[in-house]
């Protein structure tokens, strides 16, 4: 219940903060003071604020010319609060609260923190902020809740040779005789505490202006400003695109985007001062296509927040999905506008929808909109449900309402609630007014309930029986009262397209298609549900799959649904192999990438089975035609998706033991040792993975040297994410130990060494043993760094196939609790059980199919 939320008393509210900080980049102290203009609603003799890891020295409140010194300052560390007790009551009306305090520049990548960098061979530190969700309270005492908006005036005292940034531009900059500067910034718009930001460091920058006149800069490490040009171009065009799309000007005079070396998330949408991991902002013409796509999308996502999240903010973290789901959707919208050649919406289904389907197919998922109370609970919902499922249901809604009605409703919502807070129902109301559709009734089943439906379709002439129930990876059929509102779009071989809205658990609809037509349900894959075809309907889809008659996004959908239904036991797993074989003439990256991912999951689960050689043979046969078509080297003028596809194909064939591919990868890698430019960025993931999988200690030593000598975040990220893919458990363990103990791997990147755990035959056992053996050290290092430790726990634990591993994991975390990962641990245990059950259920079916296919 909302009444259970842990909120500050509402009788005192800030109107404006005037904050002065003097960060010391040597001692990492951050002494400060603030004057907070208050509105006192009821007479009171105490004020409660959020404060964490701050020492408060004095508190004075001034009202009507009188000053009252706090008689007592007390702390509630668990609640992250400070209470100021006054000897007499403060009366209703305006007041000024003056606080003097000492904060710290911590090393946890949360609050006001330090980030290490090297310049001219010297180790240095910059100071930066990450306040979302509840860490502004680490930098200054405040009302750290999204609904408590205020104006912020910042004064930063810093070394005169450093760049000092905040949400607004400076209005005064004074250099002092002691070598310091005092930088005063213009007042911010009224905004939530989590959007405040300030940075002190050394940077270069590139600059542009949007066509509307907004100044935009990308700040990079010194000497690397050329790596900011791509993001600058994307940012400038995106800001103009959103100005037009929302029909509302960007409300600030400037936008700065800053690359930070140590960063726990991907990026943060601080209003006017957006911060990024280096890998999410910096690239150039030689970067891989995938890197450019990531930079473009992340920039677009963060700039979408400047309106959706910053201008209008969720009322409480329960509506986080309003921020993140929407920014994910329109971030892709803007990326598609700027780069139509990338086929963004098919990529969206391949990535965002597939990830959301996977997580939301677990009993231990959560509704899009879920009430949260504490900081730990808030951190848990920054996941694929809020971001991916949120964006998927918004995409579904846009398709249902039509683009024009959707944009009109968004404009109404943003203008109605600008500089205020809103809840989900406010958005539904604005969209309903624009479209005439009861949006709340249509969307509630998708936002207020966990999971999504599998829709079973059975045809009899012009009639189709449609039924729905919740889909679970385990195959369990849940009997509940949830009825999802389905906008069921259908297309047939005759070229007709029809859409019907279905709201009943079971019903019969009439379709306008001829009896011998094939029918693709959920045409365009905009609906957030799976389709379970009758055997007859699925068989009719094989010819258009083989002939590539269906659009790529629908070929993607058929194979994805078939795989999920086989995994859950609704279809024999051999049926997925048949669908895969039907796609052997496929030409699109997205479809091949999904096939590669799904076959990779199968291979991991069947890794210790006697049929594993035949499974590798199946992969070599399936991927060989497209390998022959693409070859190793990019062709002049080839589309970006072919560049991406080449890497997928080579990696899959290398893992399956394709001799020619392995030999060629090793040859190209050896050549790159003396001629680095000979190995282009787009081929490096495939070549590196194959060489590492077929190497040994000497190869590992060489790659560690590559990592330590690499100067770009792109190269470091690429190597680190692949490094644990070693041929033996002993070498993989050495990688983990090196990453933990060498001092070469930043805390923000440590999780990457576990990213491929499930795809290595010995990966789950090796990673789990290492995590248990080194839990104290890993916990100490990462427990304060946002979701980093939770990501590691998820990567390490979800890849087991043996059922008793679930019990081991449960027992370990009972003895070593980590509350932010509670839901992730439950999800891993559920995944292990479903993987184990799938193997038991389908072992004979898979063996029979593959042995028949490859019989001597």
PDB file of C-alpha atoms in Angstrom, residues 552-737:
ATOM      1  CA  UNK A 552      11.931 -10.125 -40.774  1.00  0.00           C
ATOM      2  CA  UNK A 553      10.218  -9.026 -37.556  1.00  0.00           C
ATOM      3  CA  UNK A 554       7.572 -11.723 -38.038  1.00  0.00           C
ATOM      4  CA  UNK A 555      10.088 -14.418 -38.890  1.00  0.00           C
ATOM      5  CA  UNK A 556      11.787 -13.357 -35.671  1.00  0.00           C
ATOM      6  CA  UNK A 557       8.487 -13.677 -33.830  1.00  0.00           C
ATOM      7  CA  UNK A 558       7.650 -17.172 -35.089  1.00  0.00           C
ATOM      8  CA  UNK A 559      11.014 -18.623 -34.114  1.00  0.00           C
ATOM      9  CA  UNK A 560      10.991 -16.811 -30.763  1.00  0.00           C
ATOM     10  CA  UNK A 561       7.525 -18.080 -29.849  1.00  0.00           C
ATOM     11  CA  UNK A 562       8.385 -21.605 -30.960  1.00  0.00           C
ATOM     12  CA  UNK A 563      11.532 -21.659 -28.842  1.00  0.00           C
ATOM     13  CA  UNK A 564       9.750 -20.319 -25.758  1.00  0.00           C
ATOM     14  CA  UNK A 565       6.884 -22.788 -26.122  1.00  0.00           C
ATOM     15  CA  UNK A 566       9.320 -25.672 -26.559  1.00  0.00           C
ATOM     16  CA  UNK A 567      11.227 -24.567 -23.479  1.00  0.00           C
ATOM     17  CA  UNK A 568       7.990 -24.495 -21.492  1.00  0.00           C
ATOM     18  CA  UNK A 569       6.885 -27.906 -22.759  1.00  0.00           C
ATOM     19  CA  UNK A 570       3.978 -26.763 -24.928  1.00  0.00           C
ATOM     20  CA  UNK A 571       5.792 -28.009 -28.041  1.00  0.00           C
ATOM     21  CA  UNK A 572       8.428 -30.698 -28.568  1.00  0.00           C
ATOM     22  CA  UNK A 573      11.881 -29.130 -28.736  1.00  0.00           C
ATOM     23  CA  UNK A 574      12.378 -30.859 -32.084  1.00  0.00           C
ATOM     24  CA  UNK A 575       9.767 -28.439 -33.475  1.00  0.00           C
ATOM     25  CA  UNK A 576      12.156 -25.573 -32.778  1.00  0.00           C
ATOM     26  CA  UNK A 577      14.856 -27.389 -34.761  1.00  0.00           C
ATOM     27  CA  UNK A 578      12.394 -27.677 -37.665  1.00  0.00           C
ATOM     28  CA  UNK A 579      11.699 -23.940 -37.552  1.00  0.00           C
ATOM     29  CA  UNK A 580      15.445 -23.256 -37.423  1.00  0.00           C
ATOM     30  CA  UNK A 581      15.999 -25.439 -40.477  1.00  0.00           C
ATOM     31  CA  UNK A 582      13.196 -23.614 -42.287  1.00  0.00           C
ATOM     32  CA  UNK A 583      15.193 -20.425 -41.748  1.00  0.00           C
ATOM     33  CA  UNK A 584      18.416 -21.761 -43.288  1.00  0.00           C
ATOM     34  CA  UNK A 585      17.983 -19.300 -46.212  1.00  0.00           C
ATOM     35  CA  UNK A 586      17.599 -16.372 -43.803  1.00  0.00           C
ATOM     36  CA  UNK A 587      19.497 -13.184 -44.655  1.00  0.00           C
ATOM     37  CA  UNK A 588      18.658 -10.816 -41.788  1.00  0.00           C
ATOM     38  CA  UNK A 589      20.908 -10.170 -38.800  1.00  0.00           C
ATOM     39  CA  UNK A 590      18.090  -9.953 -36.269  1.00  0.00           C
ATOM     40  CA  UNK A 591      16.677 -13.386 -37.106  1.00  0.00           C
ATOM     41  CA  UNK A 592      20.086 -15.031 -37.116  1.00  0.00           C
ATOM     42  CA  UNK A 593      21.029 -13.320 -33.885  1.00  0.00           C
ATOM     43  CA  UNK A 594      17.880 -14.626 -32.182  1.00  0.00           C
ATOM     44  CA  UNK A 595      18.531 -18.106 -33.549  1.00  0.00           C
ATOM     45  CA  UNK A 596      22.107 -17.892 -32.318  1.00  0.00           C
ATOM     46  CA  UNK A 597      20.987 -16.853 -28.830  1.00  0.00           C
ATOM     47  CA  UNK A 598      18.351 -19.568 -28.570  1.00  0.00           C
ATOM     48  CA  UNK A 599      20.612 -22.298 -29.917  1.00  0.00           C
ATOM     49  CA  UNK A 600      23.267 -21.044 -27.488  1.00  0.00           C
ATOM     50  CA  UNK A 601      20.836 -21.583 -24.606  1.00  0.00           C
ATOM     51  CA  UNK A 602      20.110 -25.092 -25.874  1.00  0.00           C
ATOM     52  CA  UNK A 603      23.809 -25.826 -26.233  1.00  0.00           C
ATOM     53  CA  UNK A 604      24.505 -24.670 -22.681  1.00  0.00           C
ATOM     54  CA  UNK A 605      21.736 -26.833 -21.221  1.00  0.00           C
ATOM     55  CA  UNK A 606      22.738 -29.854 -23.317  1.00  0.00           C
ATOM     56  CA  UNK A 607      26.480 -29.206 -22.779  1.00  0.00           C
ATOM     57  CA  UNK A 608      27.137 -32.472 -20.907  1.00  0.00           C
ATOM     58  CA  UNK A 609      24.812 -34.626 -23.015  1.00  0.00           C
ATOM     59  CA  UNK A 610      26.099 -37.348 -25.383  1.00  0.00           C
ATOM     60  CA  UNK A 611      24.296 -35.624 -28.266  1.00  0.00           C
ATOM     61  CA  UNK A 612      26.435 -32.470 -27.958  1.00  0.00           C
ATOM     62  CA  UNK A 613      28.589 -33.380 -31.046  1.00  0.00           C
ATOM     63  CA  UNK A 614      25.457 -33.681 -33.185  1.00  0.00           C
ATOM     64  CA  UNK A 615      24.208 -30.361 -31.836  1.00  0.00           C
ATOM     65  CA  UNK A 616      27.462 -28.733 -32.940  1.00  0.00           C
ATOM     66  CA  UNK A 617      27.097 -30.400 -36.334  1.00  0.00           C
ATOM     67  CA  UNK A 618      23.584 -28.954 -36.593  1.00  0.00           C
ATOM     68  CA  UNK A 619      24.974 -25.479 -35.926  1.00  0.00           C
ATOM     69  CA  UNK A 620      27.719 -25.871 -38.516  1.00  0.00           C
ATOM     70  CA  UNK A 621      25.211 -26.986 -41.141  1.00  0.00           C
ATOM     71  CA  UNK A 622      22.632 -24.318 -40.299  1.00  0.00           C
ATOM     72  CA  UNK A 623      25.056 -21.372 -40.332  1.00  0.00           C
ATOM     73  CA  UNK A 624      27.247 -22.488 -43.221  1.00  0.00           C
ATOM     74  CA  UNK A 625      25.185 -21.030 -46.084  1.00  0.00           C
ATOM     75  CA  UNK A 626      25.080 -17.565 -44.599  1.00  0.00           C
ATOM     76  CA  UNK A 627      28.801 -17.833 -43.803  1.00  0.00           C
ATOM     77  CA  UNK A 628      29.558 -18.563 -47.440  1.00  0.00           C
ATOM     78  CA  UNK A 629      27.413 -15.606 -48.498  1.00  0.00           C
ATOM     79  CA  UNK A 630      29.033 -13.129 -46.112  1.00  0.00           C
ATOM     80  CA  UNK A 631      32.629 -14.331 -45.994  1.00  0.00           C
ATOM     81  CA  UNK A 632      35.121 -12.684 -43.684  1.00  0.00           C
ATOM     82  CA  UNK A 633      35.513  -9.220 -45.145  1.00  0.00           C
ATOM     83  CA  UNK A 634      32.988  -6.421 -45.528  1.00  0.00           C
ATOM     84  CA  UNK A 635      31.820  -5.750 -49.050  1.00  0.00           C
ATOM     85  CA  UNK A 636      31.692  -2.237 -50.450  1.00  0.00           C
ATOM     86  CA  UNK A 637      28.414  -0.600 -49.510  1.00  0.00           C
ATOM     87  CA  UNK A 638      27.094  -3.478 -47.427  1.00  0.00           C
ATOM     88  CA  UNK A 639      24.338  -2.619 -44.993  1.00  0.00           C
ATOM     89  CA  UNK A 640      25.246  -2.281 -41.306  1.00  0.00           C
ATOM     90  CA  UNK A 641      23.172  -5.327 -40.368  1.00  0.00           C
ATOM     91  CA  UNK A 642      25.367  -7.540 -42.565  1.00  0.00           C
ATOM     92  CA  UNK A 643      28.404  -6.284 -40.690  1.00  0.00           C
ATOM     93  CA  UNK A 644      26.740  -7.256 -37.417  1.00  0.00           C
ATOM     94  CA  UNK A 645      25.601 -10.586 -38.839  1.00  0.00           C
ATOM     95  CA  UNK A 646      29.094 -11.588 -39.943  1.00  0.00           C
ATOM     96  CA  UNK A 647      30.321 -11.478 -36.358  1.00  0.00           C
ATOM     97  CA  UNK A 648      27.345 -13.529 -35.103  1.00  0.00           C
ATOM     98  CA  UNK A 649      27.911 -16.216 -37.734  1.00  0.00           C
ATOM     99  CA  UNK A 650      31.644 -16.466 -37.152  1.00  0.00           C
ATOM    100  CA  UNK A 651      31.239 -16.672 -33.379  1.00  0.00           C
ATOM    101  CA  UNK A 652      28.619 -19.370 -33.663  1.00  0.00           C
ATOM    102  CA  UNK A 653      30.643 -21.434 -36.152  1.00  0.00           C
ATOM    103  CA  UNK A 654      33.800 -21.006 -34.084  1.00  0.00           C
ATOM    104  CA  UNK A 655      32.024 -22.258 -30.962  1.00  0.00           C
ATOM    105  CA  UNK A 656      30.716 -25.225 -32.962  1.00  0.00           C
ATOM    106  CA  UNK A 657      34.236 -26.224 -34.032  1.00  0.00           C
ATOM    107  CA  UNK A 658      34.129 -25.187 -37.697  1.00  0.00           C
ATOM    108  CA  UNK A 659      37.763 -25.942 -38.601  1.00  0.00           C
ATOM    109  CA  UNK A 660      38.163 -23.390 -41.373  1.00  0.00           C
ATOM    110  CA  UNK A 661      36.667 -20.606 -39.271  1.00  0.00           C
ATOM    111  CA  UNK A 662      38.871 -21.439 -36.277  1.00  0.00           C
ATOM    112  CA  UNK A 663      41.982 -21.577 -38.447  1.00  0.00           C
ATOM    113  CA  UNK A 664      41.199 -18.287 -40.194  1.00  0.00           C
ATOM    114  CA  UNK A 665      40.433 -16.512 -36.909  1.00  0.00           C
ATOM    115  CA  UNK A 666      43.775 -17.571 -35.490  1.00  0.00           C
ATOM    116  CA  UNK A 667      45.566 -16.433 -38.635  1.00  0.00           C
ATOM    117  CA  UNK A 668      43.904 -13.017 -38.581  1.00  0.00           C
ATOM    118  CA  UNK A 669      44.644 -12.582 -34.890  1.00  0.00           C
ATOM    119  CA  UNK A 670      48.317 -13.492 -35.394  1.00  0.00           C
ATOM    120  CA  UNK A 671      48.561 -10.966 -38.225  1.00  0.00           C
ATOM    121  CA  UNK A 672      47.025  -8.272 -36.004  1.00  0.00           C
ATOM    122  CA  UNK A 673      49.847  -8.675 -33.480  1.00  0.00           C
ATOM    123  CA  UNK A 674      52.248  -7.031 -35.910  1.00  0.00           C
ATOM    124  CA  UNK A 675      49.662  -5.145 -38.006  1.00  0.00           C
ATOM    125  CA  UNK A 676      46.898  -4.004 -35.626  1.00  0.00           C
ATOM    126  CA  UNK A 677      44.942  -2.123 -38.285  1.00  0.00           C
ATOM    127  CA  UNK A 678      44.454  -5.361 -40.240  1.00  0.00           C
ATOM    128  CA  UNK A 679      41.777  -6.521 -37.779  1.00  0.00           C
ATOM    129  CA  UNK A 680      38.747  -4.235 -38.007  1.00  0.00           C
ATOM    130  CA  UNK A 681      36.663  -3.514 -34.904  1.00  0.00           C
ATOM    131  CA  UNK A 682      33.593  -5.356 -36.179  1.00  0.00           C
ATOM    132  CA  UNK A 683      35.537  -8.638 -36.450  1.00  0.00           C
ATOM    133  CA  UNK A 684      37.342  -8.402 -33.126  1.00  0.00           C
ATOM    134  CA  UNK A 685      34.606 -10.015 -30.964  1.00  0.00           C
ATOM    135  CA  UNK A 686      34.470 -13.097 -33.172  1.00  0.00           C
ATOM    136  CA  UNK A 687      38.215 -13.425 -33.621  1.00  0.00           C
ATOM    137  CA  UNK A 688      39.000 -12.812 -29.951  1.00  0.00           C
ATOM    138  CA  UNK A 689      36.381 -15.284 -28.751  1.00  0.00           C
ATOM    139  CA  UNK A 690      37.574 -18.050 -31.070  1.00  0.00           C
ATOM    140  CA  UNK A 691      41.244 -17.495 -30.219  1.00  0.00           C
ATOM    141  CA  UNK A 692      40.560 -17.460 -26.478  1.00  0.00           C
ATOM    142  CA  UNK A 693      38.420 -20.604 -26.617  1.00  0.00           C
ATOM    143  CA  UNK A 694      41.182 -22.418 -28.454  1.00  0.00           C
ATOM    144  CA  UNK A 695      44.146 -20.958 -26.596  1.00  0.00           C
ATOM    145  CA  UNK A 696      45.940 -21.596 -23.339  1.00  0.00           C
ATOM    146  CA  UNK A 697      48.001 -19.828 -20.692  1.00  0.00           C
ATOM    147  CA  UNK A 698      50.185 -17.990 -23.218  1.00  0.00           C
ATOM    148  CA  UNK A 699      47.128 -16.708 -25.099  1.00  0.00           C
ATOM    149  CA  UNK A 700      45.537 -15.565 -21.846  1.00  0.00           C
ATOM    150  CA  UNK A 701      48.686 -13.708 -20.845  1.00  0.00           C
ATOM    151  CA  UNK A 702      48.731 -11.948 -24.217  1.00  0.00           C
ATOM    152  CA  UNK A 703      45.110 -10.853 -23.926  1.00  0.00           C
ATOM    153  CA  UNK A 704      45.646  -9.550 -20.421  1.00  0.00           C
ATOM    154  CA  UNK A 705      48.463  -7.458 -21.844  1.00  0.00           C
ATOM    155  CA  UNK A 706      46.110  -6.263 -24.626  1.00  0.00           C
ATOM    156  CA  UNK A 707      43.652  -5.199 -21.946  1.00  0.00           C
ATOM    157  CA  UNK A 708      46.118  -3.324 -19.764  1.00  0.00           C
ATOM    158  CA  UNK A 709      47.619  -1.533 -22.779  1.00  0.00           C
ATOM    159  CA  UNK A 710      44.289  -0.630 -24.434  1.00  0.00           C
ATOM    160  CA  UNK A 711      43.495   3.081 -24.336  1.00  0.00           C
ATOM    161  CA  UNK A 712      39.867   3.003 -25.508  1.00  0.00           C
ATOM    162  CA  UNK A 713      36.912   1.897 -23.421  1.00  0.00           C
ATOM    163  CA  UNK A 714      35.588   0.046 -26.471  1.00  0.00           C
ATOM    164  CA  UNK A 715      38.654  -2.208 -26.643  1.00  0.00           C
ATOM    165  CA  UNK A 716      38.767  -2.762 -22.884  1.00  0.00           C
ATOM    166  CA  UNK A 717      35.084  -3.666 -22.714  1.00  0.00           C
ATOM    167  CA  UNK A 718      35.376  -6.055 -25.642  1.00  0.00           C
ATOM    168  CA  UNK A 719      38.331  -7.939 -24.161  1.00  0.00           C
ATOM    169  CA  UNK A 720      37.015  -8.079 -20.617  1.00  0.00           C
ATOM    170  CA  UNK A 721      33.616  -9.468 -21.632  1.00  0.00           C
ATOM    171  CA  UNK A 722      35.320 -12.328 -23.503  1.00  0.00           C
ATOM    172  CA  UNK A 723      38.327 -13.038 -21.308  1.00  0.00           C
ATOM    173  CA  UNK A 724      36.753 -15.786 -19.174  1.00  0.00           C
ATOM    174  CA  UNK A 725      35.975 -17.877 -22.264  1.00  0.00           C
ATOM    175  CA  UNK A 726      38.876 -20.215 -21.663  1.00  0.00           C
ATOM    176  CA  UNK A 727      39.208 -23.883 -22.673  1.00  0.00           C
ATOM    177  CA  UNK A 728      39.640 -25.057 -19.044  1.00  0.00           C
ATOM    178  CA  UNK A 729      38.092 -24.267 -15.683  1.00  0.00           C
ATOM    179  CA  UNK A 730      41.566 -23.608 -14.285  1.00  0.00           C
ATOM    180  CA  UNK A 731      42.214 -20.793 -16.770  1.00  0.00           C
ATOM    181  CA  UNK A 732      38.768 -19.307 -16.287  1.00  0.00           C
ATOM    182  CA  UNK A 733      39.392 -19.236 -12.536  1.00  0.00           C
ATOM    183  CA  UNK A 734      42.686 -17.423 -13.165  1.00  0.00           C
ATOM    184  CA  UNK A 735      40.787 -14.760 -15.113  1.00  0.00           C
ATOM    185  CA  UNK A 736      38.417 -14.205 -12.201  1.00  0.00           C
ATOM    186  CA  UNK A 737      41.326 -13.974  -9.740  1.00  0.00           C
TER     187      UNK A 737
END
